[in-house]
mmCIF file with all atom_site columns, C-alpha atoms and ligand atoms in Angstrom:
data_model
loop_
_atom_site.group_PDB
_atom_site.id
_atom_site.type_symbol
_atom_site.label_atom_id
_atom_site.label_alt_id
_atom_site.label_comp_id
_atom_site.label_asym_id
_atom_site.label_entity_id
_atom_site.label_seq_id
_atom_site.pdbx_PDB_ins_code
_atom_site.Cartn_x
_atom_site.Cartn_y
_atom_site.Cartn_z
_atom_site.occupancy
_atom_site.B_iso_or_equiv
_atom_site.pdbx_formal_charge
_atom_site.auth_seq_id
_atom_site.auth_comp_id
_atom_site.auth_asym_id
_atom_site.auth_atom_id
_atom_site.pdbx_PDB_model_num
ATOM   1   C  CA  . UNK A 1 1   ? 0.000  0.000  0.000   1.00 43.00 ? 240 UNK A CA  1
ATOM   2   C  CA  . UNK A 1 2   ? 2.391  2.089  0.982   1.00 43.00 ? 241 UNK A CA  1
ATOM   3   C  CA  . UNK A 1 3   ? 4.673  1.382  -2.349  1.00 45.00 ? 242 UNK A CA  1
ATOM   4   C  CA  . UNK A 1 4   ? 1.428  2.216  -4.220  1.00 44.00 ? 243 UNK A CA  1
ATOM   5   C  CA  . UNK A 1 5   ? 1.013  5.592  -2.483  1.00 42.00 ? 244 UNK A CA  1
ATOM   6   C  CA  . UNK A 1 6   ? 4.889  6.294  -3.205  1.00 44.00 ? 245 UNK A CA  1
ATOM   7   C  CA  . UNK A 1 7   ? 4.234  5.692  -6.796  1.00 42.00 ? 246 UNK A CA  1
ATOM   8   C  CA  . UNK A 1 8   ? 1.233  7.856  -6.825  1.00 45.00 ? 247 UNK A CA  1
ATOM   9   C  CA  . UNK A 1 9   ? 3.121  10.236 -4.949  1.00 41.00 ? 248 UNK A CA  1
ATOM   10  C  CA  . UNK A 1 10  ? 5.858  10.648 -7.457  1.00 41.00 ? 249 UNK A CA  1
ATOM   11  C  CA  . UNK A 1 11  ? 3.615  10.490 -10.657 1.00 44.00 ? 250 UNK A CA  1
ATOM   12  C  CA  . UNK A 1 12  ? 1.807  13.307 -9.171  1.00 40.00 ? 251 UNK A CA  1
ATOM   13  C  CA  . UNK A 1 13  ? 5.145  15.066 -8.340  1.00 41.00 ? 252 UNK A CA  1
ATOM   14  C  CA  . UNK A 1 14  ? 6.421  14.570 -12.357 1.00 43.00 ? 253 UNK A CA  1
ATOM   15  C  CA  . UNK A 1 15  ? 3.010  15.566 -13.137 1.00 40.00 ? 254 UNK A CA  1
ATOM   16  C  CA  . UNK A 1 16  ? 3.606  18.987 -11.316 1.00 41.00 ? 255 UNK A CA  1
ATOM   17  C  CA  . UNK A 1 17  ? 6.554  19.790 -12.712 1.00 40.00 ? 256 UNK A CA  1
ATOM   18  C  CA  . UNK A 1 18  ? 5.075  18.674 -15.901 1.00 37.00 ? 257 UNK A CA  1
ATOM   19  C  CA  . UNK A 1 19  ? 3.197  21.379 -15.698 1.00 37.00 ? 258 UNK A CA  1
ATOM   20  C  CA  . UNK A 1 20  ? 5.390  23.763 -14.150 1.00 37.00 ? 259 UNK A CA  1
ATOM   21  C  CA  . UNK A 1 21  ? 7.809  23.291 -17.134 1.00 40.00 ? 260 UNK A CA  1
ATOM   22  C  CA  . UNK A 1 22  ? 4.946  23.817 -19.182 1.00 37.00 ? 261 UNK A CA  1
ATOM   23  C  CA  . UNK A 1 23  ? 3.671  26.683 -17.479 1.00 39.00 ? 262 UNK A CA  1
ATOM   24  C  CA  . UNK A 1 24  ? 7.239  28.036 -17.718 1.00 37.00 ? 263 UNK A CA  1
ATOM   25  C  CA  . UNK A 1 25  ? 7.718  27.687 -21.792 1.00 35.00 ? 264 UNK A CA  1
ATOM   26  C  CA  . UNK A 1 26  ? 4.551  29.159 -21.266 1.00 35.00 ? 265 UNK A CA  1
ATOM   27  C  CA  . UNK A 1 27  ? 5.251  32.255 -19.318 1.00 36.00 ? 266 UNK A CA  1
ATOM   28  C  CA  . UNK A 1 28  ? 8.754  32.415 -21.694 1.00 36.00 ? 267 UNK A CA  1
ATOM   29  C  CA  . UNK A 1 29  ? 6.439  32.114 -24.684 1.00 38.00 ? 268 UNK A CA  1
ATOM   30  C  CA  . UNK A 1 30  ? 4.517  34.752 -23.035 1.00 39.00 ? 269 UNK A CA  1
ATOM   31  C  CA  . UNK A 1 31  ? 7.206  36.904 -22.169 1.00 40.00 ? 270 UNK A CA  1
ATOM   32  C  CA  . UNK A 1 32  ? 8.815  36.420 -25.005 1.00 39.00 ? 271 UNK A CA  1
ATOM   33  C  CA  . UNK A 1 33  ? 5.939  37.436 -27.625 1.00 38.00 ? 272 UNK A CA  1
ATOM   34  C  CA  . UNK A 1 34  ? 5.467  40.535 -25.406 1.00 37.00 ? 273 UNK A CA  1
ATOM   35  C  CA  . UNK A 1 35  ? 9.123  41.136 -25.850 1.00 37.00 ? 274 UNK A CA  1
ATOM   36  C  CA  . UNK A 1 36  ? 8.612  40.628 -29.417 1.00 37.00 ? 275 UNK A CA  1
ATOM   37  C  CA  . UNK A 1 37  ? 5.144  43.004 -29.219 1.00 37.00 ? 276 UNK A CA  1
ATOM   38  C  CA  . UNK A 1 38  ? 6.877  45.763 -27.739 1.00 36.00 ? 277 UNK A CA  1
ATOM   39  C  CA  . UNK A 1 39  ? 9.836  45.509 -30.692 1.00 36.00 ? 278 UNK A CA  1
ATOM   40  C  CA  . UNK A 1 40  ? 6.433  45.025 -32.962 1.00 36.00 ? 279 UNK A CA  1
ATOM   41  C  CA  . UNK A 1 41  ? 4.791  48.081 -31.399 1.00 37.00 ? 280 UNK A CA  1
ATOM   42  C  CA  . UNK A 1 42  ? 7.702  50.222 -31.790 1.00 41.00 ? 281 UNK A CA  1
ATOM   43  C  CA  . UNK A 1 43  ? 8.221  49.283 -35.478 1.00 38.00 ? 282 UNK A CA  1
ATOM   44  C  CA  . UNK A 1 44  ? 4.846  49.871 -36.072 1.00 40.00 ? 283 UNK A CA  1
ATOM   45  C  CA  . UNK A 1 45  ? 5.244  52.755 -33.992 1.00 37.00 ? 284 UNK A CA  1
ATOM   46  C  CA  . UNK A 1 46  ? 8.606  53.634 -36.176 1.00 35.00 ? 285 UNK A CA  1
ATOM   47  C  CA  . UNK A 1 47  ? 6.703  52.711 -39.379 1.00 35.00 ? 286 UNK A CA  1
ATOM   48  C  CA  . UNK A 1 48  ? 3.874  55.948 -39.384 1.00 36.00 ? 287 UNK A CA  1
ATOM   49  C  CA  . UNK A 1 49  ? 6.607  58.405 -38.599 1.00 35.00 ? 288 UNK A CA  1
ATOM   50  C  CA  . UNK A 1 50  ? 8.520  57.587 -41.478 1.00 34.00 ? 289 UNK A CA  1
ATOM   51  C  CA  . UNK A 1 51  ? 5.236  58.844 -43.979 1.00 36.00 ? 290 UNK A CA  1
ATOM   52  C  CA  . UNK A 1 52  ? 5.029  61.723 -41.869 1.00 35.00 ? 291 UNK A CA  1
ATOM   53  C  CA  . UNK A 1 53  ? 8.632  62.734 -41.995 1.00 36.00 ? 292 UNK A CA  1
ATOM   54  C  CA  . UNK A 1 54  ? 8.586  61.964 -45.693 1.00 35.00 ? 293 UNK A CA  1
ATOM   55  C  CA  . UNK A 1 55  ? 5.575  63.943 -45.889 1.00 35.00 ? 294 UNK A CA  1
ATOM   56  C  CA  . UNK A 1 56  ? 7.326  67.050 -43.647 1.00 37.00 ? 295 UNK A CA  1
ATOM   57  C  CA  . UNK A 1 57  ? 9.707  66.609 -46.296 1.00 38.00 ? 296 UNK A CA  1
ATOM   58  C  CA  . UNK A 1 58  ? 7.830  66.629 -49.449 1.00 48.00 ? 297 UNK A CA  1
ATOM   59  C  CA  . UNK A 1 59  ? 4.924  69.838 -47.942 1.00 70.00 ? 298 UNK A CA  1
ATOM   60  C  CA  . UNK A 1 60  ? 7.774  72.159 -47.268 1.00 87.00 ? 299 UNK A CA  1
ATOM   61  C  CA  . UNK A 1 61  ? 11.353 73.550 -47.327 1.00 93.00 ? 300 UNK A CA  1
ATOM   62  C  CA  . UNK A 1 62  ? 13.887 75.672 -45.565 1.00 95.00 ? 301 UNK A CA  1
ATOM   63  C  CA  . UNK A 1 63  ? 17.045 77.749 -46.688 1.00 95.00 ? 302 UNK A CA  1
ATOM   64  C  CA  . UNK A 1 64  ? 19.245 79.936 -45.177 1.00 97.00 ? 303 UNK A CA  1
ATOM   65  C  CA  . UNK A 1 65  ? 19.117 83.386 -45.994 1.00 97.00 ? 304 UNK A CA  1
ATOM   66  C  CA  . UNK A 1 66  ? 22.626 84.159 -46.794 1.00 97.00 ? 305 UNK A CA  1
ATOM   67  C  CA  . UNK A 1 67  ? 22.203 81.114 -49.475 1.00 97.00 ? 306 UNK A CA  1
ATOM   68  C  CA  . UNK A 1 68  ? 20.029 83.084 -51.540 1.00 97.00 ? 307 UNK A CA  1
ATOM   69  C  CA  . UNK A 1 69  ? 21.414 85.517 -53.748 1.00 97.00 ? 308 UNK A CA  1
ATOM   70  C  CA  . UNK A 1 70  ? 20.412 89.296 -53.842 1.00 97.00 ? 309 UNK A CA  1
ATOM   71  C  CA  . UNK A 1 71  ? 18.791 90.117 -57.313 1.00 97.00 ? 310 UNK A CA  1
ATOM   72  C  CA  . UNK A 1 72  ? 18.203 85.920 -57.282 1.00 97.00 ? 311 UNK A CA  1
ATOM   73  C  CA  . UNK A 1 73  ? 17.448 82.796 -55.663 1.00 97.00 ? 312 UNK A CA  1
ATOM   74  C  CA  . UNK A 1 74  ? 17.190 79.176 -55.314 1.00 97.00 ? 313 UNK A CA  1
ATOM   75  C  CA  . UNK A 1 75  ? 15.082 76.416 -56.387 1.00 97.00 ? 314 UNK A CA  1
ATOM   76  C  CA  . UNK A 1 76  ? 14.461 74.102 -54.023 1.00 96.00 ? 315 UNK A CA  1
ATOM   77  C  CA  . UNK A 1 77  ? 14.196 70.420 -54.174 1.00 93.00 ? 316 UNK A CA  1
ATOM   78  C  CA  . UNK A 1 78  ? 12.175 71.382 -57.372 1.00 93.00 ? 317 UNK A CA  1
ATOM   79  C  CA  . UNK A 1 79  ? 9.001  72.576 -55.938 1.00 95.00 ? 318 UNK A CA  1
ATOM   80  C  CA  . UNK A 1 80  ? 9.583  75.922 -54.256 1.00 97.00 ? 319 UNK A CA  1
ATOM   81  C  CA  . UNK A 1 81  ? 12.019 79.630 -55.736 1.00 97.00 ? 320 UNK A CA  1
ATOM   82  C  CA  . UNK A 1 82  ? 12.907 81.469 -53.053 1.00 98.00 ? 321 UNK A CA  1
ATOM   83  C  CA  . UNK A 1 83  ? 13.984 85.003 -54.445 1.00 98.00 ? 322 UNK A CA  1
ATOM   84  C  CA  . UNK A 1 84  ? 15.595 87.987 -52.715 1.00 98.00 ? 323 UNK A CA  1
ATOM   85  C  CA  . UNK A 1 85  ? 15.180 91.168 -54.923 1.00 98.00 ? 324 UNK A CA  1
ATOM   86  C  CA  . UNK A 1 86  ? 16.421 93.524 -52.813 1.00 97.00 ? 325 UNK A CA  1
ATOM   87  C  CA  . UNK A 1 87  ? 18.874 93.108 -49.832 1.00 97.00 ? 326 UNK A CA  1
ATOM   88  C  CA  . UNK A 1 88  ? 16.672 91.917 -46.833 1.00 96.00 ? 327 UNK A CA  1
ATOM   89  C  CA  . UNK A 1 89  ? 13.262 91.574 -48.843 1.00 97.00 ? 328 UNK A CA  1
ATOM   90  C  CA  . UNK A 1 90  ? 12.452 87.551 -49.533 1.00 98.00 ? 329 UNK A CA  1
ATOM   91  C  CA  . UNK A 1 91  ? 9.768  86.311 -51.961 1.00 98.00 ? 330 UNK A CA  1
ATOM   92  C  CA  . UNK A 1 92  ? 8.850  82.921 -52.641 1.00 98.00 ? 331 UNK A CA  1
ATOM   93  C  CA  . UNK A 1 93  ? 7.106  80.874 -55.304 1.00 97.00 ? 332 UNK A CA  1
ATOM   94  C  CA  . UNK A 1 94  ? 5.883  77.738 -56.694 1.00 97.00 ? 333 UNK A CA  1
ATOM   95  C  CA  . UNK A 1 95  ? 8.562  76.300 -59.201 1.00 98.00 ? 334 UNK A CA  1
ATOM   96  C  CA  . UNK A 1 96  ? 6.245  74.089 -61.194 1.00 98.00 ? 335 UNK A CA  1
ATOM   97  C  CA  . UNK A 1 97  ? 5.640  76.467 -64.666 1.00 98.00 ? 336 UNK A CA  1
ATOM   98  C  CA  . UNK A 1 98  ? 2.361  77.424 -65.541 1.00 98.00 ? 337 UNK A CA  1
ATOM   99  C  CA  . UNK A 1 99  ? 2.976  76.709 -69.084 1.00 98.00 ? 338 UNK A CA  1
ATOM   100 C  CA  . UNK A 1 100 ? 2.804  73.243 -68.745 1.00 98.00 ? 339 UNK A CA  1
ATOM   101 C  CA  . UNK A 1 101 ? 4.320  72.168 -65.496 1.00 97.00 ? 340 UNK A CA  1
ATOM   102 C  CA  . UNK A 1 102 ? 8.115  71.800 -66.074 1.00 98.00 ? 341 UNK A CA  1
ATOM   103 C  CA  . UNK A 1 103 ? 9.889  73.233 -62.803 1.00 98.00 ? 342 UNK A CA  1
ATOM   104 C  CA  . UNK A 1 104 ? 11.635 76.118 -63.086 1.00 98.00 ? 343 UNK A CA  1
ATOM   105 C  CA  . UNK A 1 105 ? 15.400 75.353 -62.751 1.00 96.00 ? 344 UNK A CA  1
ATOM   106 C  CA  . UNK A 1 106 ? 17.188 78.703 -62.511 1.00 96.00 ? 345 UNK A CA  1
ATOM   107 C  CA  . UNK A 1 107 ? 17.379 82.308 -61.550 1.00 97.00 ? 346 UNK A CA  1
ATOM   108 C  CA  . UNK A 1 108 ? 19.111 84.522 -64.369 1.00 96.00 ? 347 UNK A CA  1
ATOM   109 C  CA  . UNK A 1 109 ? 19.548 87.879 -64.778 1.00 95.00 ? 348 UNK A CA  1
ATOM   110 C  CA  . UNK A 1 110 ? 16.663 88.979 -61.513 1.00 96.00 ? 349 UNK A CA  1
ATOM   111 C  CA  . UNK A 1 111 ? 14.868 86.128 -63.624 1.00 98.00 ? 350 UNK A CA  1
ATOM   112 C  CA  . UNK A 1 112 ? 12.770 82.616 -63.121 1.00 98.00 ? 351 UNK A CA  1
ATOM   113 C  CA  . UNK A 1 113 ? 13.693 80.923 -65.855 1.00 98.00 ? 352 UNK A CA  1
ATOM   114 C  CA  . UNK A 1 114 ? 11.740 77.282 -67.170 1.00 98.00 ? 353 UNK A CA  1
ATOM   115 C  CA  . UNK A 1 115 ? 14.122 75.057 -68.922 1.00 98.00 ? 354 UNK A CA  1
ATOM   116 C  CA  . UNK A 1 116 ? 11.089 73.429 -70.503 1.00 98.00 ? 355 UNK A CA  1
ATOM   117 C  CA  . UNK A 1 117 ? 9.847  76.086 -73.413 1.00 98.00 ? 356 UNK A CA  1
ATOM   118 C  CA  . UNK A 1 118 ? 11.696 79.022 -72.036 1.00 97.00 ? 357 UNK A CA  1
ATOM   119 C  CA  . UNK A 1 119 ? 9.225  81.278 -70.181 1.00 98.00 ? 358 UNK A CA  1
ATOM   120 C  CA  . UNK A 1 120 ? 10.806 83.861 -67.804 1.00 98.00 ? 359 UNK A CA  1
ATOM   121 C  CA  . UNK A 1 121 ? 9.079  84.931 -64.557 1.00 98.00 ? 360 UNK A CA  1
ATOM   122 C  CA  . UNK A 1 122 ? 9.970  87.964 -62.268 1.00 98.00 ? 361 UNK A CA  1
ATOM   123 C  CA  . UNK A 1 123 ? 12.081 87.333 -58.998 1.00 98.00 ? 362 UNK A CA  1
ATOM   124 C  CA  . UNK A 1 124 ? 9.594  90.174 -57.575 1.00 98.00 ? 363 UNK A CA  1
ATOM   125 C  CA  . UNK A 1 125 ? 6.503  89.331 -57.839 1.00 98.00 ? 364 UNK A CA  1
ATOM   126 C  CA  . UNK A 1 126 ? 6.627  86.479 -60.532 1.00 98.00 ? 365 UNK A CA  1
ATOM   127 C  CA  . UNK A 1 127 ? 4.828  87.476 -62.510 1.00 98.00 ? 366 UNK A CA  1
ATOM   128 C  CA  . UNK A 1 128 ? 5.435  86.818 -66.874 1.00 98.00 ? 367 UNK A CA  1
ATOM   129 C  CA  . UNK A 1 129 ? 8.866  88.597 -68.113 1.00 97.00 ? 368 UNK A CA  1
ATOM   130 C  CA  . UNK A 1 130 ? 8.403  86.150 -71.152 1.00 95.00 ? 369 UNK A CA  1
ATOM   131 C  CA  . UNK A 1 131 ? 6.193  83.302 -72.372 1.00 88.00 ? 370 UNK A CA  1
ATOM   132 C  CA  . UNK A 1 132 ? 5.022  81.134 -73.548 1.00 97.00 ? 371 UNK A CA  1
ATOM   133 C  CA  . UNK A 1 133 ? 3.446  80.923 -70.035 1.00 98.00 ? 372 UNK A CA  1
ATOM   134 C  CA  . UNK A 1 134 ? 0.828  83.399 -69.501 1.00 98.00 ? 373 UNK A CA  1
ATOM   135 C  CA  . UNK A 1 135 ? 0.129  83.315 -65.890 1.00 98.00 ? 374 UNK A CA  1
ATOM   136 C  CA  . UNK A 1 136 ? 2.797  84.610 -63.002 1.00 98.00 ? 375 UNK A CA  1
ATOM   137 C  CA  . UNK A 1 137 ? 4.001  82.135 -60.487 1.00 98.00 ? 376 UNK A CA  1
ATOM   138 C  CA  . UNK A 1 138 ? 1.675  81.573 -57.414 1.00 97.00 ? 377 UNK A CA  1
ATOM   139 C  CA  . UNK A 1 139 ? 3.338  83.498 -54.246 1.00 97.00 ? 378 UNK A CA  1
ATOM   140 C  CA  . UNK A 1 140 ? 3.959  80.835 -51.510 1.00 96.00 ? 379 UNK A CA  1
ATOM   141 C  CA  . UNK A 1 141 ? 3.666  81.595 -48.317 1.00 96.00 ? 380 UNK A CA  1
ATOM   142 C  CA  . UNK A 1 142 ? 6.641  81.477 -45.783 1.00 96.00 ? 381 UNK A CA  1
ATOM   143 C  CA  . UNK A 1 143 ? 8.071  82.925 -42.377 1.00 96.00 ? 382 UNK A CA  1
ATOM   144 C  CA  . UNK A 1 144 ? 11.172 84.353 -41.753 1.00 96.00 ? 383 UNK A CA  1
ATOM   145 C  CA  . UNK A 1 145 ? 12.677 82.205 -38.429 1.00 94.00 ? 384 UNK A CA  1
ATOM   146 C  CA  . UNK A 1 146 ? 16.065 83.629 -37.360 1.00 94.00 ? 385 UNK A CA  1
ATOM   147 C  CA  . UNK A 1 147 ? 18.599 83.604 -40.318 1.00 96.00 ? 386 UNK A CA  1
ATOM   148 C  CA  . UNK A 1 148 ? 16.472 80.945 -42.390 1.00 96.00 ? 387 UNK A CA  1
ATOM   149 C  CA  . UNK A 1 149 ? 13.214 80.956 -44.781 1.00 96.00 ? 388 UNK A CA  1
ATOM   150 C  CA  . UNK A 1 150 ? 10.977 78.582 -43.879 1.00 96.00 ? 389 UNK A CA  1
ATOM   151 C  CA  . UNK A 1 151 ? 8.070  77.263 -46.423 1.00 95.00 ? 390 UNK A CA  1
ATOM   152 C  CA  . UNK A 1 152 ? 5.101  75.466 -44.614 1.00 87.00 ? 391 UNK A CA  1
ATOM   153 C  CA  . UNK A 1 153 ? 3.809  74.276 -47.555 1.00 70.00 ? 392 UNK A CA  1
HETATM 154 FE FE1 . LIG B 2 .   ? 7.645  76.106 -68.616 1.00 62.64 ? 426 LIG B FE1 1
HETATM 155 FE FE2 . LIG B 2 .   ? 6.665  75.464 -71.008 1.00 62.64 ? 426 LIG B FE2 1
HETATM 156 S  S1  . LIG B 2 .   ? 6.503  74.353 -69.169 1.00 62.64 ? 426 LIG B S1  1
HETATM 157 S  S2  . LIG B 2 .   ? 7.849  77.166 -70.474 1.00 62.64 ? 426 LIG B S2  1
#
């Protein structure tokens, strides 16, 4: 009887670890996808900000003021002129064309100039020096932050 009980004793002991070991690769398996989840949640987290940092990117730009020219300007990243007729005064514009959409790609002579069909905008107000286009060059709006030009968008 007593044998009997022994055995039952020790089958119930292997049976408790049995389950403690499970319970353990459990807990690991647990832990372990959490550990994974919180990697998961901050790539996912990661993951949105790049969009929105590509997206900052893309909506707007900044320069710094001594990198634009007086009597001229910059293009930049093919979307925005920043122009600086006179010393201190800054204008900006949208550098797609309204001819037919070409980006502008230079400033000569106090002049926007499309590479596309050769229509010249002014640096002041950019408006049509010489066509084809026939519109001027939307103003875009910006704000002057310390020594830099900043474009929202
Ligand atoms: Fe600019 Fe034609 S698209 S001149």
């Amino acid at each position: 009887m007593t044998d009997h009980l022994e055995t039952k004793s020790t089958q119930t002991n292997a049976t408790r670890r049995t389950v403690l070991r499970t319970a353990g690769l459990v807990a690991l398996a647990g832990g372990g996808a959490a550990a994974f989840a919180g990697c998961s949640s901050d790539g996912d987290a990661a993951t949105p900000a790049a969009p929105s940092n590509s997206a900052q990117a893309a909506a707007g730009a900044t320069v710094t003021k001594t990198d634009v020219p007086e009597g001229g300007g910059v293009v930049l990243q093919e979307k925005y002129v920043v122009t600086q007729p006179k010393a201190g005064e800054f204008k900006a514009f949208t550098a797609t064309c309204t001819h037919q959409g070409c980006a502008v790609n230079k400033i000569e002579a106090e002049q926007i100039v499309c590479p596309c069909h050769g229509s010249k905008f002014s640096i002041t107000d950019g408006s049509v020096v010489g066509g084809p286009a026939q519109k001027p060059l939307p103003t875009v709006n910006f704000t002057e932050s310390g020594d830099n030009i900043v474009i929202s968008g």
